[in-house]
């Protein structure tokens, strides 16, 4: 086991991927609790499809992927939030419109430039080789920003998640904090997308939150538990994918599924005992 | 100056006028009950008083330098809250958010106010329990404690006894009455329980998509609207 780890971390590209991956799983898990409880889970999914479109465009333009993706996905996040709050089109339909639209644009752009090849496969399902050295630096800075803002605004995020009307009526600027949540989510999605894949990144947001809600009863313990679950699952997933030569993103999701099953069973057993 | 004053105000709901012709004032220390049948515009007016909705016409003014961060609100429960993982203490503490402004963490004063209200409403024994596992009456107590943490001046309650059993309902009414009497906190309550409204409130506002009556409770009991509404309610319950 230890030998495998030492061997694994002798590759610098793997060290980079693991560092960024751990940070992204941490950010995603923290935000995920709020998003799942606000019934915004699908926003994460929608944003990852927008991210796919922007990656395709960035590659076609020969630009650095993160610098193109971050602003566009942040914009899309604000737009989705706006629509789901007061639009005539209901939130879930709006998300489907935007995500499939972005996916279509991405596919067209890719097929016109490089053609549908392994690149597309990597965008959709993730690749551990995607991280360059500059990417890592930028990812660490952005992840630090997400974590700092989350800790500073933890109490407000609880307030707007539990009861937005109460918060708004008592003078909390709920619009601002909803935008903050959307902003942080967008950044997290873009950071994690290339490793986890556009189709799989939203699992990092949803799984840990749902898993920890099986057992924990308080907002704070749910948040901490889902952070721990997410980081542990990511690490096991990456090591597993190295040992069995499986795709990284999918392996992480499989480990998350297992964790959810374990927590579910544990909770059911606990309840039985109580009766 | 009155705490709340409405002059020829009307509010709309999804584009249609929900309630109009509103002329009433609420003074400090009043206990106003807003009554009326379903769809009479009670909840829409409540949203207006909370400034979640601007008036379609007329003026709604808040006196005595009342800021949004000084309003306490007990909303109707939403579906999302029914499975929300949060302890009773976390919920009560969030009542202090409005007073925090941009400052990130709660201060000692905030926590002292929270303890005071937990004590006052008897939430102490259930403070570490999960909110969604509490009974309906306990949940309302927690939400009332949260509302009291947010205000020293004005408490707005939206159907606070909906879905509670009769015993718990009476307890909650007593609690609200005591708060109004002991602290001088102004109470505005939306309710369709008109019998309890005339029993506890000092003023009544009767709506039926427009204002039918506003005034002291004892005057309301003499009006046609009051007699009629109480009468039909009675028949309905018997």
XYZ file of N, CA and C in Angstrom, chain B:
714
model
N -45.345 59.412 16.222
C -45.589 58.906 14.873
C -45.876 57.401 14.917
N -46.758 56.957 14.019
C -47.146 55.539 14.007
C -45.990 54.681 13.516
N -45.959 53.433 14.017
C -44.912 52.502 13.616
C -45.098 52.096 12.151
N -46.361 51.800 11.794
C -46.682 51.485 10.397
C -47.897 52.320 10.018
N -47.862 52.925 8.839
C -49.031 53.641 8.351
C -49.247 53.290 6.891
N -50.479 52.864 6.556
C -50.836 52.577 5.168
C -51.842 53.621 4.723
N -51.592 54.246 3.575
C -52.552 55.232 3.064
C -52.957 54.861 1.642
N -54.227 54.515 1.462
C -54.775 54.135 0.154
C -53.894 53.109 -0.550
N -53.314 52.215 0.228
C -52.367 51.282 -0.366
C -53.086 50.088 -0.974
N -52.479 49.547 -2.051
C -52.976 48.286 -2.591
C -51.766 47.438 -2.985
N -51.963 46.127 -2.946
C -50.895 45.199 -3.299
C -51.413 44.209 -4.328
N -50.523 43.799 -5.232
C -50.963 42.824 -6.228
C -50.222 41.513 -6.040
N -50.865 40.456 -6.542
C -50.285 39.123 -6.468
C -50.351 38.530 -7.863
N -49.202 38.222 -8.436
C -49.101 37.695 -9.802
C -49.890 38.563 -10.786
N -49.715 39.862 -10.661
C -50.292 40.777 -11.644
C -51.698 41.246 -11.336
N -52.438 40.526 -10.485
C -53.796 40.946 -10.152
C -53.805 41.637 -8.790
N -54.719 42.608 -8.646
C -54.809 43.277 -7.354
C -55.348 42.286 -6.328
N -54.581 42.073 -5.259
C -54.989 41.101 -4.247
C -55.761 41.794 -3.134
N -55.357 43.010 -2.821
C -56.013 43.726 -1.732
C -55.828 45.226 -1.964
N -56.897 45.998 -1.730
C -56.804 47.434 -2.002
C -57.560 48.230 -0.936
N -57.426 49.551 -1.023
C -58.128 50.447 -0.102
C -57.655 50.334 1.331
N -56.346 50.113 1.501
C -55.830 49.923 2.852
C -55.522 51.254 3.516
N -56.203 51.549 4.610
C -55.947 52.741 5.405
C -55.909 52.351 6.869
N -54.731 52.176 7.393
C -54.662 51.849 8.822
C -53.309 52.248 9.380
N -53.266 52.373 10.703
C -52.000 52.685 11.364
C -51.796 51.710 12.506
N -50.536 51.409 12.766
C -50.191 50.569 13.905
C -49.277 51.392 14.808
N -49.694 51.570 16.068
C -48.885 52.324 17.027
C -48.001 51.359 17.808
N -46.948 51.897 18.393
C -46.074 51.080 19.232
C -46.870 50.412 20.341
N -46.669 49.115 20.545
C -47.339 48.398 21.621
C -48.669 47.806 21.233
N -49.165 48.104 20.026
C -50.434 47.533 19.570
C -50.301 46.031 19.337
N -51.452 45.357 19.339
C -51.529 43.948 18.955
C -52.604 43.882 17.891
N -52.177 43.892 16.624
C -53.119 43.936 15.510
C -53.272 42.552 14.898
N -54.532 42.143 14.722
C -54.790 40.887 14.024
C -55.391 41.202 12.668
N -54.819 40.634 11.611
C -55.370 40.796 10.270
C -56.177 39.539 9.971
N -57.505 39.687 9.826
C -58.347 38.514 9.605
C -59.024 38.611 8.242
N -59.563 37.501 7.811
C -60.243 37.437 6.518
C -60.192 36.014 6.021
N -61.000 35.732 4.999
C -61.055 34.371 4.485
C -59.827 34.089 3.620
N -59.701 32.838 3.173
C -58.612 32.509 2.254
C -58.739 33.350 0.993
N -57.617 33.860 0.507
C -57.647 34.652 -0.715
C -58.134 36.067 -0.509
N -58.186 36.517 0.755
C -58.661 37.879 1.004
C -57.515 38.884 0.938
N -56.276 38.406 0.743
C -55.141 39.314 0.603
C -54.315 39.468 1.856
N -54.560 38.617 2.856
C -53.832 38.743 4.130
C -52.333 38.518 3.955
N -52.009 37.402 3.311
C -50.591 37.059 3.188
C -49.861 38.018 2.254
N -50.579 38.511 1.243
C -49.977 39.485 0.336
C -49.643 40.768 1.095
N -50.592 41.209 1.941
C -50.339 42.401 2.755
C -49.132 42.161 3.669
N -49.044 40.950 4.231
C -47.914 40.630 5.102
C -46.594 40.792 4.352
N -46.538 40.297 3.113
C -45.327 40.436 2.303
C -45.009 41.909 2.079
N -46.089 42.705 1.914
C -45.904 44.137 1.731
C -45.321 44.798 2.972
N -45.841 44.409 4.140
C -45.353 45.000 5.388
C -43.897 44.600 5.641
N -43.511 43.431 5.126
C -42.128 42.979 5.288
C -41.214 43.585 4.237
N -41.813 44.350 3.332
C -41.089 44.961 2.222
C -40.475 43.928 1.289
N -41.115 42.775 1.222
C -40.698 41.792 0.219
C -41.411 42.103 -1.097
N -42.392 43.014 -1.038
C -43.238 43.312 -2.184
C -43.584 44.796 -2.099
N -43.339 45.560 -3.157
C -43.682 46.993 -3.086
C -45.183 47.185 -3.287
N -45.774 48.253 -2.704
C -47.201 48.489 -2.937
C -47.438 48.855 -4.398
N -48.581 48.427 -4.935
C -48.917 48.755 -6.317
C -49.340 50.220 -6.416
N -50.006 50.684 -5.373
C -50.382 52.095 -5.307
C -50.426 52.500 -3.836
N -50.448 53.809 -3.588
C -50.546 54.291 -2.213
C -49.206 54.264 -1.501
N -49.270 54.518 -0.189
C -48.049 54.676 0.597
C -48.060 53.730 1.794
N -46.945 53.053 1.998
C -46.747 52.305 3.235
C -45.534 52.914 3.905
N -45.708 53.522 5.073
C -44.543 54.136 5.705
C -44.281 53.512 7.067
N -43.009 53.432 7.369
C -42.571 52.883 8.644
C -42.035 54.036 9.484
N -42.602 54.189 10.690
C -42.186 55.304 11.537
C -41.180 54.907 12.585
N -40.872 55.829 13.474
C -39.976 55.598 14.611
C -38.615 55.055 14.179
N -38.194 55.408 12.971
C -36.889 54.971 12.481
C -36.768 53.459 12.411
N -37.867 52.795 12.020
C -37.868 51.332 11.972
C -37.103 50.838 10.746
N -36.040 50.085 10.999
C -35.235 49.539 9.898
C -35.609 48.077 9.681
N -35.385 47.550 8.456
C -35.690 46.131 8.229
C -34.969 45.223 9.220
N -33.770 45.642 9.642
C -33.018 44.782 10.556
C -33.589 44.820 11.965
N -34.718 45.531 12.167
C -35.348 45.558 13.488
C -36.729 44.903 13.480
N -37.015 44.170 12.395
C -38.302 43.490 12.295
C -38.103 42.011 12.591
N -38.992 41.457 13.418
C -38.987 40.019 13.642
C -40.116 39.397 12.850
N -39.895 38.212 12.286
C -40.879 37.632 11.370
C -41.007 36.146 11.644
N -42.246 35.697 11.792
C -42.512 34.267 11.932
C -43.259 33.826 10.681
N -42.550 33.243 9.702
C -43.186 32.901 8.431
C -43.952 31.593 8.523
N -44.759 31.329 7.506
C -45.327 29.986 7.381
C -44.186 29.075 6.960
N -44.249 27.823 7.397
C -43.145 26.917 7.095
C -43.154 26.533 5.624
N -41.952 26.406 5.077
C -41.843 25.985 3.687
C -41.522 24.495 3.643
N -41.770 23.901 2.484
C -41.547 22.461 2.331
C -40.068 22.118 2.547
N -39.182 23.018 2.097
C -37.746 22.734 2.198
C -37.304 22.593 3.651
N -37.970 23.341 4.547
C -37.529 23.311 5.946
C -37.870 22.005 6.637
N -38.838 21.293 6.090
C -39.303 20.088 6.775
C -38.232 19.002 6.846
N -37.267 19.018 5.898
C -36.195 18.020 6.006
C -34.828 18.699 6.094
N -34.774 19.840 6.745
C -33.524 20.594 6.817
C -32.711 20.155 8.036
N -31.451 19.764 7.826
C -30.657 19.378 8.987
C -30.098 20.613 9.698
N -30.705 20.997 10.799
C -30.184 22.116 11.581
C -30.636 21.917 13.014
N -29.808 22.302 13.988
C -30.246 22.200 15.377
C -31.104 23.416 15.710
N -31.940 23.272 16.738
C -32.798 24.375 17.162
C -31.943 25.613 17.452
N -30.786 25.400 18.076
C -29.912 26.524 18.431
C -29.436 27.268 17.182
N -29.052 26.508 16.159
C -28.582 27.152 14.918
C -29.676 28.014 14.303
N -30.923 27.515 14.374
C -32.030 28.266 13.797
C -32.258 29.564 14.573
N -32.272 29.476 15.900
C -32.511 30.674 16.716
C -31.382 31.686 16.473
N -30.163 31.198 16.442
C -29.009 32.082 16.249
C -29.118 32.865 14.945
N -29.696 32.241 13.903
C -29.776 32.926 12.610
C -30.697 34.142 12.672
N -31.471 34.285 13.752
C -32.282 35.485 13.927
C -31.444 36.747 14.061
N -30.189 36.583 14.460
C -29.314 37.745 14.665
C -28.626 38.203 13.384
N -28.810 37.469 12.284
C -28.094 37.775 11.043
C -28.304 39.200 10.557
N -29.577 39.629 10.559
C -29.901 40.947 10.034
C -29.146 42.053 10.747
N -28.935 41.860 12.058
C -28.258 42.883 12.856
C -26.749 42.872 12.611
N -26.228 41.806 11.993
C -24.784 41.685 11.823
C -24.247 42.536 10.685
N -25.104 42.876 9.709
C -24.605 43.579 8.528
C -23.621 42.697 7.789
N -22.469 43.256 7.455
C -21.473 42.483 6.696
C -20.515 41.727 7.597
N -20.594 41.994 8.911
C -19.651 41.323 9.814
C -19.891 39.818 9.808
N -18.822 39.031 9.689
C -19.007 37.603 9.451
C -19.464 36.779 10.654
N -19.015 37.066 11.855
C -19.287 36.146 12.962
C -20.167 36.799 14.031
N -20.828 35.963 14.827
C -21.701 36.468 15.885
C -20.869 36.967 17.076
N -21.350 38.043 17.717
C -20.628 38.590 18.862
C -21.193 38.021 20.164
N -20.558 38.395 21.280
C -21.048 37.942 22.596
C -22.445 38.477 22.860
N -22.697 39.736 22.435
C -24.027 40.325 22.630
C -25.076 39.502 21.907
N -24.770 39.111 20.656
C -25.709 38.296 19.889
C -26.052 37.025 20.650
N -24.995 36.374 21.159
C -25.221 35.093 21.836
C -26.007 35.281 23.128
N -25.799 36.417 23.803
C -26.546 36.685 25.028
C -28.030 36.870 24.708
N -28.329 37.600 23.615
C -29.725 37.805 23.215
C -30.369 36.467 22.883
N -29.606 35.611 22.198
C -30.111 34.285 21.839
C -30.445 33.481 23.097
N -29.529 33.498 24.080
C -29.771 32.748 25.323
C -31.028 33.243 26.023
N -31.197 34.567 26.035
C -32.345 35.186 26.694
C -33.655 34.681 26.074
N -33.691 34.644 24.743
C -34.924 34.229 24.080
C -35.150 32.722 24.157
N -34.057 31.963 24.185
C -34.186 30.513 24.366
C -34.817 30.240 25.719
N -34.350 30.992 26.715
C -34.888 30.883 28.075
C -36.372 31.256 28.089
N -36.683 32.394 27.471
C -38.035 32.937 27.534
C -39.057 32.006 26.904
N -38.681 31.328 25.829
C -39.626 30.467 25.121
C -39.492 29.001 25.503
N -38.636 28.723 26.482
C -38.515 27.340 26.923
C -37.937 26.409 25.868
N -37.029 26.931 25.032
C -36.421 26.107 23.986
C -35.204 25.352 24.541
N -34.746 25.740 25.741
C -33.539 25.159 26.338
C -33.405 23.646 26.213
N -34.430 22.879 26.662
C -34.295 21.415 26.632
C -34.149 20.827 25.230
N -34.587 21.564 24.184
C -34.532 20.992 22.838
C -33.497 21.690 21.969
N -32.619 22.501 22.573
C -31.743 23.351 21.760
C -30.798 22.578 20.857
N -30.383 21.377 21.283
C -29.463 20.621 20.439
C -30.151 19.575 19.584
N -31.488 19.514 19.682
C -32.218 18.564 18.845
C -32.277 19.077 17.417
N -32.527 18.132 16.502
C -32.629 18.487 15.092
C -33.991 19.137 14.847
N -33.988 20.264 14.156
C -35.204 21.041 13.940
C -36.319 20.214 13.309
N -35.964 19.382 12.299
C -37.007 18.658 11.564
C -37.640 17.555 12.407
N -36.992 17.164 13.530
C -37.549 16.097 14.356
C -38.418 16.626 15.493
N -38.555 17.959 15.579
C -39.383 18.545 16.637
C -40.853 18.485 16.249
N -41.725 18.585 17.256
C -43.165 18.631 16.961
C -43.509 20.010 16.399
N -44.706 20.114 15.809
C -45.119 21.377 15.210
C -45.057 22.538 16.194
N -45.520 22.308 17.423
C -45.522 23.355 18.441
C -44.112 23.767 18.818
N -43.227 22.764 18.950
C -41.828 23.067 19.289
C -41.159 23.854 18.167
N -41.459 23.472 16.909
C -40.879 24.193 15.775
C -41.310 25.656 15.794
N -42.601 25.900 16.094
C -43.074 27.278 16.137
C -42.381 28.067 17.256
N -42.139 27.415 18.384
C -41.429 28.084 19.475
C -40.018 28.474 19.054
N -39.364 27.555 18.345
C -38.007 27.842 17.868
C -38.029 29.026 16.909
N -38.998 29.018 15.975
C -39.076 30.103 14.997
C -39.456 31.420 15.672
N -40.284 31.338 16.727
C -40.658 32.549 17.460
C -39.440 33.100 18.204
N -38.647 32.201 18.771
C -37.419 32.646 19.438
C -36.497 33.333 18.444
N -36.403 32.770 17.233
C -35.566 33.374 16.197
C -36.095 34.769 15.846
N -37.441 34.883 15.698
C -38.029 36.179 15.357
C -37.740 37.206 16.451
N -37.811 36.769 17.723
C -37.572 37.707 18.825
C -36.112 38.143 18.865
N -35.207 37.277 18.404
C -33.793 37.648 18.358
C -33.556 38.769 17.353
N -34.469 38.883 16.382
C -34.252 39.854 15.307
C -34.837 41.218 15.648
N -35.661 41.330 16.698
C -36.397 42.579 16.887
C -36.548 42.988 18.342
N -36.686 44.290 18.521
C -37.122 44.817 19.810
C -38.382 45.638 19.611
N -38.805 45.818 18.345
C -39.894 46.744 18.068
C -41.128 46.099 17.482
N -40.960 45.311 16.419
C -42.116 44.853 15.659
C -41.997 43.374 15.328
N -43.058 42.634 15.665
C -43.090 41.200 15.397
C -44.234 40.912 14.445
N -43.922 40.342 13.273
C -44.945 39.993 12.294
C -45.105 38.476 12.270
N -46.355 38.010 12.396
C -46.591 36.569 12.460
C -47.568 36.175 11.356
N -47.203 35.182 10.561
C -48.049 34.753 9.452
C -48.659 33.397 9.799
N -49.926 33.381 10.166
C -50.646 32.151 10.529
C -49.830 31.293 11.503
N -49.502 31.817 12.678
C -48.585 31.074 13.547
C -49.151 29.766 14.079
N -50.471 29.614 14.117
C -51.023 28.399 14.734
C -51.506 27.389 13.700
N -51.256 27.660 12.409
C -51.727 26.736 11.370
C -51.163 25.340 11.617
N -52.029 24.354 11.653
C -51.594 22.968 11.789
C -51.244 22.532 13.197
N -51.504 23.381 14.200
C -51.199 22.979 15.582
C -52.466 22.455 16.266
N -52.295 21.578 17.253
C -53.489 21.087 17.957
C -53.983 22.154 18.937
N -55.243 22.072 19.395
C -55.872 23.160 20.163
C -55.091 23.564 21.414
N -54.532 22.582 22.114
C -53.816 22.873 23.351
C -52.576 23.716 23.071
N -51.788 23.275 22.096
C -50.570 23.982 21.720
C -50.909 25.358 21.168
N -52.043 25.447 20.438
C -52.486 26.719 19.887
C -52.712 27.730 21.011
N -53.444 27.307 22.054
C -53.715 28.208 23.169
C -52.418 28.643 23.848
N -51.502 27.691 24.032
C -50.198 27.999 24.641
C -49.468 29.088 23.868
N -49.482 28.915 22.527
C -48.752 29.858 21.681
C -49.392 31.246 21.749
N -50.733 31.297 21.736
C -51.424 32.582 21.860
C -51.068 33.276 23.181
N -51.055 32.499 24.271
C -50.708 33.042 25.592
C -49.295 33.627 25.560
N -48.400 32.857 24.939
C -46.994 33.258 24.852
C -46.869 34.603 24.129
N -47.587 34.718 23.000
C -47.516 35.949 22.207
C -48.120 37.108 22.986
N -49.240 36.816 23.695
C -49.874 37.850 24.518
C -48.904 38.353 25.593
N -48.233 37.405 26.261
C -47.279 37.794 27.310
C -46.146 38.642 26.750
N -45.649 38.257 25.596
C -44.553 39.012 24.988
C -45.009 40.436 24.700
N -46.214 40.558 24.133
C -46.762 41.868 23.808
C -46.940 42.714 25.063
N -47.440 42.102 26.136
C -47.733 42.847 27.358
C -46.448 43.192 28.126
N -45.562 42.199 28.263
C -44.386 42.403 29.115
C -43.312 43.281 28.477
N -43.114 43.126 27.168
C -42.013 43.862 26.549
C -42.487 45.055 25.736
N -43.809 45.180 25.542
C -44.316 46.304 24.758
C -44.017 46.164 23.282
N -43.630 44.948 22.868
C -43.340 44.687 21.468
C -44.634 44.764 20.658
N -44.595 45.479 19.533
C -45.765 45.570 18.669
C -45.946 44.253 17.926
N -47.174 43.752 17.911
C -47.426 42.465 17.252
C -48.420 42.672 16.118
N -48.086 42.168 14.925
C -49.030 42.146 13.812
C -49.155 40.698 13.374
N -50.380 40.154 13.463
C -50.561 38.737 13.174
C -51.595 38.535 12.085
N -51.271 37.678 11.120
C -52.256 37.258 10.123
C -52.865 35.958 10.618
N -54.196 35.880 10.604
C -54.823 34.682 11.149
C -56.196 34.498 10.544
N -56.637 33.224 10.375
C -58.049 33.085 10.020
C -58.855 32.551 11.200
N -58.192 32.479 12.344
C -58.853 32.061 13.570
C -59.423 33.314 14.240
N -60.609 33.738 13.781
C -61.120 35.048 14.178
C -61.526 35.072 15.655
N -61.932 33.924 16.198
C -62.327 33.893 17.619
C -61.161 34.220 18.535
N -60.025 33.608 18.266
C -58.853 33.923 19.081
C -58.369 35.334 18.805
N -58.541 35.780 17.562
C -58.111 37.135 17.220
C -58.826 38.158 18.091
N -60.155 38.042 18.211
C -60.880 39.041 19.005
C -60.609 38.852 20.501
N -60.167 37.663 20.879
C -59.876 37.418 22.290
C -58.569 38.092 22.717
N -57.581 38.066 21.849
C -56.254 38.523 22.262
C -55.843 39.896 21.702
N -56.306 40.234 20.500
C -55.761 41.423 19.843
C -56.391 42.707 20.368
N -55.629 43.804 20.289
C -56.192 45.103 20.668
C -56.879 45.745 19.473
N -56.390 45.437 18.254
C -56.975 46.010 17.038
C -57.229 44.900 16.024
N -58.227 45.138 15.167
C -58.553 44.165 14.119
C -58.535 44.872 12.772
N -57.959 44.186 11.786
C -58.048 44.647 10.403
C -58.703 43.516 9.629
N -59.918 43.763 9.134
C -60.655 42.716 8.415
C -60.551 42.985 6.915
N -60.071 41.987 6.184
C -59.888 42.143 4.744
C -60.784 41.180 3.990
N -61.232 41.638 2.819
C -61.867 40.730 1.876
C -61.595 41.325 0.508
N -60.380 41.164 0.056
C -59.747 41.811 -1.103
C -59.783 43.349 -1.022
N -60.522 43.889 -0.084
C -60.378 45.306 0.256
C -60.613 45.422 1.761
N -60.311 46.605 2.277
C -60.422 46.755 3.713
C -61.885 46.886 4.129
N -62.347 45.999 5.015
C -63.736 46.044 5.454
C -63.856 46.751 6.792
N -62.892 46.492 7.665
C -62.931 47.137 8.972
C -61.518 47.339 9.479
N -61.270 48.498 10.100
C -60.076 48.644 10.907
C -60.425 49.438 12.150
N -60.011 48.940 13.304
C -60.260 49.691 14.525
C -60.036 48.827 15.740
N -60.524 49.322 16.888
C -60.352 48.572 18.132
C -61.198 47.302 18.104
N -60.744 46.288 18.803
C -61.438 45.001 18.803
C -62.867 45.126 19.317
N -63.059 45.943 20.408
C -64.412 46.018 20.980
C -65.388 46.701 20.008
N -64.878 47.634 19.180
C -65.745 48.234 18.167
C -66.074 47.226 17.072
N -65.081 46.390 16.747
C -65.275 45.387 15.682
C -66.425 44.449 16.021
N -66.524 44.103 17.316
C -67.555 43.161 17.728
C -68.963 43.724 17.528
N -69.059 45.085 17.415
C -70.371 45.715 17.228
C -70.730 45.832 15.747
N -69.749 45.662 14.846
C -70.032 45.910 13.433
C -70.681 44.694 12.795
N -71.329 44.974 11.660
C -71.963 43.891 10.891
C -70.922 42.863 10.480
N -69.774 43.376 9.986
C -68.718 42.479 9.500
C -68.274 41.540 10.607
N -68.071 42.127 11.787
C -67.595 41.329 12.902
C -68.598 40.278 13.319
N -69.857 40.704 13.472
C -70.893 39.755 13.896
C -71.046 38.658 12.846
N -71.096 39.103 11.581
C -71.274 38.147 10.492
C -70.152 37.124 10.441
N -68.900 37.610 10.497
C -67.742 36.738 10.364
C -67.662 35.757 11.536
N -67.897 36.282 12.737
C -67.855 35.408 13.903
C -68.973 34.388 13.832
N -70.163 34.848 13.354
C -71.315 33.961 13.248
C -71.054 32.805 12.295
N -70.583 33.127 11.067
C -70.363 32.059 10.084
C -69.267 31.119 10.550
N -68.241 31.700 11.173
C -67.159 30.851 11.703
C -67.729 29.858 12.693
N -68.603 30.373 13.579
C -69.197 29.522 14.601
C -69.991 28.384 13.983
N -70.815 28.734 12.969
C -71.612 27.696 12.324
C -70.722 26.652 11.678
N -69.637 27.173 11.070
C -68.722 26.271 10.382
C -68.096 25.281 11.345
N -67.806 25.728 12.553
C -67.115 24.862 13.495
C -68.060 23.885 14.181
N -69.336 24.283 14.299
C -70.242 23.444 15.094
C -70.606 22.137 14.385
